[in-house]
């Protein structure tokens, strides 16, 4: 978009940055020499509209705000705070118009000749400045506006045009002469809008110094007002009080009006001009006035035109280049000279830094008082000099061009912030501003027994020891976060298209994701392979499974699986080495990475078995076998070892008539020879969760309460670790139990899923990643209440010191703005000698131990005052390394009182 003022020009580049050139009393806010080539306006981004007045400029931002600047006072753009929800702007010689999204028109600036349309009279040359926008009377449903030297136009949604202000040349388009009686005066101007006669079906309007233009839906152009230079285009120089059609002109898509000349853009991309031409503003290679349209020389493929209150013209071609011609006394043509041009010359727009994608700014590590910004580097032919980081549009930091991460600290908890990023090249050109909104975490204590590792502004999809794969809300952007060096890479961006993210998982070396455009393997910053078809159901190692194929994502080599057509994730299991086990007719097939396979029927021949849900740990295969015993159908849970021996583990009622609708992993899993499974105990009419060791030893982990129905009990297996540690849920509570040690390690209620990765248990809750600290004391019971402006918490914790030197711990920090008193007490289990300690940690990492008292009955206790910003930590460990017991529970009682006074 372009707009030409009296002696300066404005342009909006793709992305919304504003550029200006010409008289410096109207461009970048300084009062130094004119700019003969474009300069970028600072502090203006996401501009949707611009307009150049006589010695000032306006910009409309995408959020509906309007900004103004005037170089004569050395000012930078200022926000017109008393104007909002604007959808269109226009500027005349010294007055301005704006349309709001409710269709009303607002005006400010010179109040003379009724140009503001507010019903107020200002006679003769006497004028006043109106700085606060006032509503134009009697207008609604307005979709476009135009401002001339001292007259104004409005286009309503019904295609009618309305005019007000000066009428000394017939700019109002009303028959009956220039003067009329309006109240107590006979005058040549109106202070409220009047409808232009004989015009309908209008789709665009423009206003020159004293003439007006309208474009109708049939592609014809109509003009009225002053015509001494032929600016009405009707082959005459006679002023017209009512609209006349511009001759020999059709198929027009856009119009513009200069001081005394006019422009039209035709559908074929050519530009046509007429009117005053002393400075070559018609672009036909001459300086001769034209009263009929002539074609601008050497210009085609034009997409937009612009001129306003000046004697030069501007056009934008479809390739994004800008061309200008006409007066150039202040460098308003932008070609580096002050020479008038009678044919178009290309404006020398500098190349600003370009971002590599649609959305390059990502926010991670969101805490209650800090966030980390990560971005992809911008590119520029002269090099990136620096990055500017803004917080709520206030400059926060200026960083070197090789930096791509920044941590913002000192934020308030549970508060929303707008962070912005601008790249600046070595010549000072600025990129489009990238923005991201983030809400900090509430200042709530991290769940007991967990440590917050990362909080990401999105949803975590997958993770391993070194990486986190996550997507932003809306499923349009996919990111990979490196936990080692804290770098962030963008894997995919839908860039506003319909191809949003369907699935995404980590492979051994990269990412496999699918969108509406197919499935892709991404590694090392680029997509290595793509293929059409279904989204992958599972990815492990460097292999992915679709409906009937296993694909090596690194080589794109595919293995077809005979008689396999997976419609769910429930009928196969993939190993990281590429081995797949799946249901095959009335048997189970193991298909290896070398494309060899073995099929077997685990039951004796002729036995009426149907098999489903095969799982494998690489050596054994665990599956369900359908059988009828007596009058009841049942699932026989069986395991087939490497030696081919089949062992029945449990015999359960069928939980669902359609066994394919339930993921078998919620009922049984196998890992490293350990098997976790649900079993129905008929004698007690309850479901239990058991773990079987590789040696065949069975341990009962959990017994669910008696349920009102035989099946459908909300007991679900989540994940089994390689050491027999199992995560499971009952209703809304999740438990982590060690079958090897025979004890509960961790539990929590509410949202989140436990995941085992590379020797560590994690909890993922949306965009938050917690690590389970198995040395933390576990919350057994608690009660809290508020009284007399103070808060009280009473909590009971338990745990097991089951190995030499092991330590159990817990901690508490006051909420922001609070301080408290903490009292901790403990009694050693019978026959054991455990020590309780308490210490304060200040903000600098210093440890301040508190005294501990031991009573004759064996009770140990300690009390500490905890200031705001400090943390209190309590520990329990053996008096010596020989003091431990895997089956004797340690119980700790914590009493907390805190307030803000």
Short mmCIF file of N, CA and C in Angstrom, two decimals, residues 655 678 687 704-707 709-716 730:
data_model
loop_
_atom_site.label_atom_id
_atom_site.label_comp_id
_atom_site.label_asym_id
_atom_site.label_seq_id
_atom_site.Cartn_x
_atom_site.Cartn_y
_atom_site.Cartn_z
N UNK A 655 -13.81 -57.20 29.28
CA UNK A 655 -14.21 -55.89 29.77
C UNK A 655 -15.07 -55.14 28.77
N UNK A 678 -3.80 -56.29 34.99
CA UNK A 678 -5.01 -56.28 35.80
C UNK A 678 -5.57 -57.70 35.87
N UNK A 687 -11.15 -55.96 41.21
CA UNK A 687 -10.02 -55.94 40.29
C UNK A 687 -8.75 -55.58 41.05
N UNK A 704 -8.63 -52.54 43.81
CA UNK A 704 -9.63 -51.50 43.64
C UNK A 704 -10.83 -51.76 44.55
N UNK A 705 -11.53 -50.70 44.94
CA UNK A 705 -12.76 -50.92 45.73
C UNK A 705 -13.77 -51.72 44.92
N UNK A 706 -14.67 -52.38 45.65
CA UNK A 706 -15.71 -53.15 44.98
C UNK A 706 -16.56 -52.23 44.13
N UNK A 707 -16.75 -52.63 42.88
CA UNK A 707 -17.42 -51.76 41.92
C UNK A 707 -18.85 -52.24 41.69
N UNK A 709 -20.33 -52.73 38.97
CA UNK A 709 -20.47 -53.64 37.84
C UNK A 709 -19.18 -54.43 37.68
N UNK A 710 -19.29 -55.54 36.97
CA UNK A 710 -18.15 -56.45 36.85
C UNK A 710 -16.99 -55.83 36.08
N UNK A 711 -17.31 -55.16 34.98
CA UNK A 711 -16.26 -54.55 34.16
C UNK A 711 -16.44 -53.04 34.14
N UNK A 712 -15.45 -52.35 33.56
CA UNK A 712 -15.53 -50.90 33.48
C UNK A 712 -15.01 -50.19 34.70
N UNK A 713 -14.35 -50.89 35.61
CA UNK A 713 -13.79 -50.24 36.80
C UNK A 713 -12.71 -49.25 36.35
N UNK A 714 -12.67 -48.03 36.94
CA UNK A 714 -11.71 -47.01 36.47
C UNK A 714 -10.30 -47.23 37.01
N UNK A 715 -9.79 -48.43 36.82
CA UNK A 715 -8.42 -48.77 37.17
C UNK A 715 -7.66 -48.96 35.86
N UNK A 716 -6.63 -48.14 35.66
CA UNK A 716 -5.96 -48.13 34.36
C UNK A 716 -4.45 -48.16 34.54
N UNK A 730 -6.38 -44.78 39.51
CA UNK A 730 -7.72 -45.19 39.90
C UNK A 730 -8.52 -43.90 40.07
#
